[in-house]
Amino acid sequence: MDNSINFKGTFLIHKPSVEVKQALSSAIGKKKHIFNNFINPNDTLYVVRDSADKKIAETIKNLSDVQFEYYPNLSTKSGFETKNLNKAIQIIQNYKGEIISTTDKLLAKIKKPVKFSKTYINKIHDKNIKAIEKEASVKFNDNELIKGVDTQSGVYTIKAPVKDSNGHPEKRTILRVSPPGRFGICYAEYIPLSAKEDTRRIAINRNGKKIFEYINEKSDTTSETISKEKNVPSVFENNFQAAKKYYKEQMNKKLDTKA
């Protein structure tokens, strides 16, 4: 049975009072998941729908002296499971993305729209490529490689000229990177030409930093990863397609505005 919860957005509230808990409960509504005594006694972790982020931000603003941390890049797609406190703690401790702890920055983050344009997408992918090169210890500077962004989908691809089993020339995709999704995260898949190398699937934030990697569950627990799913390719592909869908929605809004 899959116990994953279908919410987005993560808030860690430090020692919330009864008043704060009641206010947050009202803001979140019935659709919520809570980890009590999270790492420290009396701290509470809230995982919520993205639609509740703004309500929580406004609630925190109207309450006094609320100490919190907001993780804009974490969601259930990062590996949270219902009632699995230890896994939730592991996700937070391994997290390398942006953390917001002031009300002003929180409100700015929630309200800040992603500006989609060809220039914006190109700049984002420039950072993505550097991140992949660093993580995979590879360089994509070969002149024979075919590179480019499909402006209709926002997907960046790199293809390498190779020969198929019959000796016929073909172009094989060795890298594809999604456009930024709802939370500004891009999903990159590097498929090496050599069968001896593993495929790498990485989530990258808008600053060009790896925030987690999709790795199958292993007995070795030293791997620095946030998302550990049994069916990694399927989970990754769902996130990839969701980012493409969000990109298309945002680009269509731009076209509607211009019309």
Coordinates of C-alpha atoms in Angstrom, one line a residue:
M1 CA 0.0 0.0 0.0
D2 CA 1.3 3.4 -0.9
N3 CA 1.1 5.7 2.1
S4 CA 2.4 8.8 0.3
I5 CA 0.3 11.9 1.0
N6 CA -0.8 14.2 -1.8
F7 CA 0.1 17.6 -0.4
K8 CA 2.7 20.2 -1.4
G9 CA 4.6 22.7 0.7
T10 CA 6.4 22.1 4.0
F11 CA 6.5 24.2 7.2
L12 CA 8.5 23.4 10.3
I13 CA 7.0 25.4 13.2
H14 CA 9.1 25.6 16.4
K15 CA 7.2 25.1 19.6
P16 CA 3.8 26.3 18.4
S17 CA 1.4 27.4 21.1
V18 CA -2.2 26.2 21.3
E19 CA -3.3 29.4 19.7
V20 CA -0.8 28.9 16.8
K21 CA -1.9 25.3 16.3
Q22 CA -5.5 26.3 16.2
A23 CA -4.9 29.1 13.7
L24 CA -2.8 26.9 11.4
S25 CA -5.4 24.1 11.6
S26 CA -8.0 26.6 10.5
A27 CA -5.8 27.9 7.6
I28 CA -4.9 24.4 6.4
G29 CA -8.4 22.9 6.6
K30 CA -9.1 19.2 6.6
K31 CA -6.5 18.3 4.0
K32 CA -3.4 18.2 6.1
H33 CA -0.7 16.0 7.5
I34 CA 1.3 16.7 10.7
F35 CA 4.4 15.3 12.2
N36 CA 4.5 16.2 16.0
N37 CA 7.6 16.4 18.1
F38 CA 9.7 16.7 14.9
I39 CA 13.4 16.3 15.7
N40 CA 13.0 18.5 18.8
P41 CA 10.2 18.1 21.4
N42 CA 7.1 20.3 20.7
D43 CA 8.3 21.2 17.1
T44 CA 5.7 20.4 14.4
L45 CA 6.2 19.7 10.7
Y46 CA 3.2 20.6 8.4
V47 CA 3.0 19.1 4.9
V48 CA 0.2 20.9 3.0
R49 CA -1.3 21.5 -0.4
D50 CA 0.2 24.2 -2.4
S51 CA -3.1 26.1 -2.3
A52 CA -2.7 26.3 1.5
D53 CA 0.8 27.9 1.4
K54 CA -0.5 31.5 1.1
K55 CA -3.1 30.9 3.9
I56 CA -0.4 29.7 6.2
A57 CA 1.9 32.6 5.3
E58 CA -0.9 35.1 6.1
T59 CA -1.7 33.3 9.3
I60 CA 2.0 33.4 10.4
K61 CA 2.1 37.1 9.6
N62 CA -0.9 37.9 11.8
L63 CA 0.4 35.9 14.7
S64 CA 3.2 37.1 17.0
D65 CA 6.6 35.6 17.5
V66 CA 6.1 32.4 15.3
Q67 CA 9.4 30.8 14.7
F68 CA 9.3 28.7 11.5
E69 CA 11.2 27.3 8.5
Y70 CA 9.5 27.1 5.1
Y71 CA 10.9 24.5 2.6
P72 CA 9.5 25.7 -0.8
N73 CA 11.2 22.9 -2.8
L74 CA 9.9 20.0 -0.7
S75 CA 6.7 18.0 -1.3
T76 CA 5.4 14.5 -1.1
K77 CA 7.4 13.9 -4.3
S78 CA 10.4 14.2 -2.2
G79 CA 9.6 11.0 -0.4
F80 CA 7.3 11.9 2.6
E81 CA 5.1 9.0 3.8
T82 CA 2.2 9.0 6.1
K83 CA 3.1 8.4 9.7
N84 CA 6.8 7.7 8.8
L85 CA 8.5 10.2 11.1
N86 CA 12.0 8.8 10.6
K87 CA 11.8 9.2 6.9
A88 CA 10.5 12.8 7.2
I89 CA 13.4 13.6 9.5
Q90 CA 15.8 12.1 7.0
I91 CA 14.3 14.3 4.2
I92 CA 14.7 17.5 6.2
Q93 CA 18.2 16.7 7.4
N94 CA 19.4 15.9 3.9
Y95 CA 17.7 18.9 2.3
K96 CA 20.1 21.3 0.5
G97 CA 17.6 23.7 -1.1
E98 CA 16.3 27.1 -0.1
I99 CA 15.0 27.6 3.5
I100 CA 12.9 30.7 4.5
S101 CA 12.6 31.7 8.1
T102 CA 11.3 35.3 8.0
T103 CA 7.8 36.5 7.3
D104 CA 8.7 39.1 4.7
K105 CA 10.7 36.5 2.6
L106 CA 7.9 34.0 3.1
L107 CA 5.2 36.3 1.8
A108 CA 7.4 37.4 -1.1
K109 CA 8.1 33.8 -2.0
I110 CA 4.5 32.8 -2.0
K111 CA 3.4 35.7 -4.1
K112 CA 6.3 35.8 -6.5
P113 CA 5.2 34.6 -9.9
V114 CA 7.5 32.7 -12.2
K115 CA 8.1 34.9 -15.3
F116 CA 8.2 32.6 -18.3
S117 CA 10.0 33.7 -21.5
K118 CA 12.5 32.3 -23.9
T119 CA 15.3 34.3 -22.3
Y120 CA 14.3 33.1 -18.8
I121 CA 14.2 29.5 -19.9
N122 CA 17.6 29.8 -21.6
K123 CA 19.2 31.3 -18.5
I124 CA 17.6 28.5 -16.3
H125 CA 18.9 25.8 -18.6
D126 CA 22.4 27.3 -18.6
K127 CA 22.5 26.8 -14.9
N128 CA 21.0 23.3 -15.2
I129 CA 23.7 22.2 -17.6
K130 CA 26.5 23.4 -15.2
A131 CA 24.8 21.5 -12.4
I132 CA 24.6 18.3 -14.4
E133 CA 28.2 18.6 -15.6
K134 CA 29.3 19.0 -12.0
E135 CA 27.2 16.1 -10.7
A136 CA 28.0 13.6 -13.5
S137 CA 31.6 14.8 -14.0
V138 CA 31.0 15.3 -17.7
K139 CA 31.4 18.1 -20.2
F140 CA 28.9 18.8 -23.0
N141 CA 31.3 20.9 -25.1
D142 CA 31.7 18.4 -28.0
N143 CA 30.8 20.3 -31.3
E144 CA 29.2 17.1 -32.6
L145 CA 26.5 17.2 -29.9
I146 CA 23.1 18.5 -31.0
K147 CA 21.8 20.9 -28.3
G148 CA 18.7 23.1 -27.9
V149 CA 15.5 24.1 -26.2
D150 CA 12.1 23.2 -27.6
T151 CA 10.3 26.5 -26.9
Q152 CA 6.9 24.7 -27.2
S153 CA 7.6 22.3 -24.3
G154 CA 10.5 24.1 -22.5
V155 CA 12.5 20.9 -22.6
Y156 CA 16.3 21.2 -23.2
T157 CA 17.9 18.2 -24.9
I158 CA 21.4 17.1 -25.9
K159 CA 21.7 14.4 -28.6
A160 CA 24.8 12.5 -29.6
P161 CA 25.5 11.1 -33.1
V162 CA 25.9 7.3 -32.8
K163 CA 25.3 4.2 -34.9
D164 CA 22.6 1.6 -34.3
S165 CA 23.0 -2.1 -34.1
N166 CA 23.0 -2.2 -37.9
G167 CA 25.6 0.4 -38.3
H168 CA 23.2 3.1 -39.4
P169 CA 23.7 6.6 -38.0
E170 CA 21.2 7.9 -35.5
K171 CA 20.9 10.6 -32.8
R172 CA 20.6 9.4 -29.3
T173 CA 19.3 11.6 -26.5
I174 CA 21.9 11.7 -23.7
L175 CA 20.4 14.5 -21.7
R176 CA 16.9 16.0 -21.2
V177 CA 15.9 18.7 -18.8
S178 CA 12.4 19.8 -18.0
P179 CA 11.4 23.5 -17.7
P180 CA 10.9 24.7 -14.2
G181 CA 7.7 23.4 -12.6
R182 CA 5.3 25.0 -10.2
F183 CA 8.0 25.4 -7.5
G184 CA 10.8 26.4 -9.9
I185 CA 12.3 22.9 -9.9
C186 CA 13.7 21.4 -13.1
Y187 CA 14.1 17.6 -13.6
A188 CA 17.2 16.4 -15.4
E189 CA 17.9 13.0 -16.8
Y190 CA 21.4 12.1 -18.0
I191 CA 21.7 8.8 -20.0
P192 CA 25.4 8.0 -20.7
L193 CA 26.3 6.3 -23.9
S194 CA 28.3 3.7 -22.0
A195 CA 26.3 0.9 -20.6
K196 CA 28.8 0.7 -17.7
E197 CA 27.5 4.1 -16.4
D198 CA 24.3 4.6 -14.5
T199 CA 21.5 6.9 -15.6
R200 CA 21.3 10.0 -13.3
R201 CA 18.0 11.7 -12.5
I202 CA 18.3 14.9 -10.5
A203 CA 16.1 17.7 -9.3
I204 CA 17.6 21.2 -9.7
N205 CA 16.3 24.5 -8.2
R206 CA 16.1 27.8 -10.0
N207 CA 19.6 28.7 -8.7
G208 CA 21.2 25.8 -10.5
K209 CA 21.7 23.7 -7.3
K210 CA 20.9 20.0 -7.0
I211 CA 18.3 19.6 -4.2
F212 CA 17.8 15.9 -4.5
E213 CA 18.5 12.8 -6.6
Y214 CA 16.2 10.0 -7.6
I215 CA 17.9 6.8 -6.4
N216 CA 16.5 3.3 -5.9
E217 CA 16.4 2.1 -2.3
K218 CA 19.7 0.4 -1.4
S219 CA 21.1 -1.3 1.6
D220 CA 23.8 1.4 1.7
T221 CA 22.3 4.3 3.6
T222 CA 25.2 6.7 3.1
S223 CA 23.9 8.0 -0.2
E224 CA 23.0 11.7 -0.1
T225 CA 19.5 11.6 -1.4
I226 CA 16.1 12.9 -0.5
S227 CA 13.9 11.0 -2.8
K228 CA 14.1 7.2 -2.6
E229 CA 11.3 5.5 -4.4
K230 CA 10.8 1.9 -5.5
N231 CA 10.0 2.9 -9.0
V232 CA 12.3 5.8 -9.7
P233 CA 11.8 6.1 -13.5
S234 CA 8.1 6.4 -13.1
V235 CA 8.2 8.9 -10.3
F236 CA 10.8 11.0 -12.1
E237 CA 8.7 10.9 -15.3
N238 CA 5.6 12.0 -13.5
N239 CA 7.5 15.0 -12.2
F240 CA 9.0 15.7 -15.6
Q241 CA 5.6 15.7 -17.3
A242 CA 4.1 17.9 -14.6
A243 CA 6.8 20.5 -15.1
K244 CA 6.1 20.5 -18.9
K245 CA 2.4 20.9 -18.2
Y246 CA 3.0 23.9 -15.9
Y247 CA 5.3 25.5 -18.4
K248 CA 2.6 25.2 -21.1
E249 CA 0.0 26.7 -18.8
Q250 CA 2.2 29.7 -18.1
M251 CA 3.1 30.2 -21.7
N252 CA -0.6 30.1 -22.7
K253 CA -1.3 32.7 -20.1
K254 CA 1.3 35.0 -21.7
L255 CA -0.3 34.5 -25.1
D256 CA -3.8 35.1 -23.7
T257 CA -2.6 38.4 -22.1
K258 CA -1.1 39.6 -25.4
A259 CA -4.3 38.7 -27.3

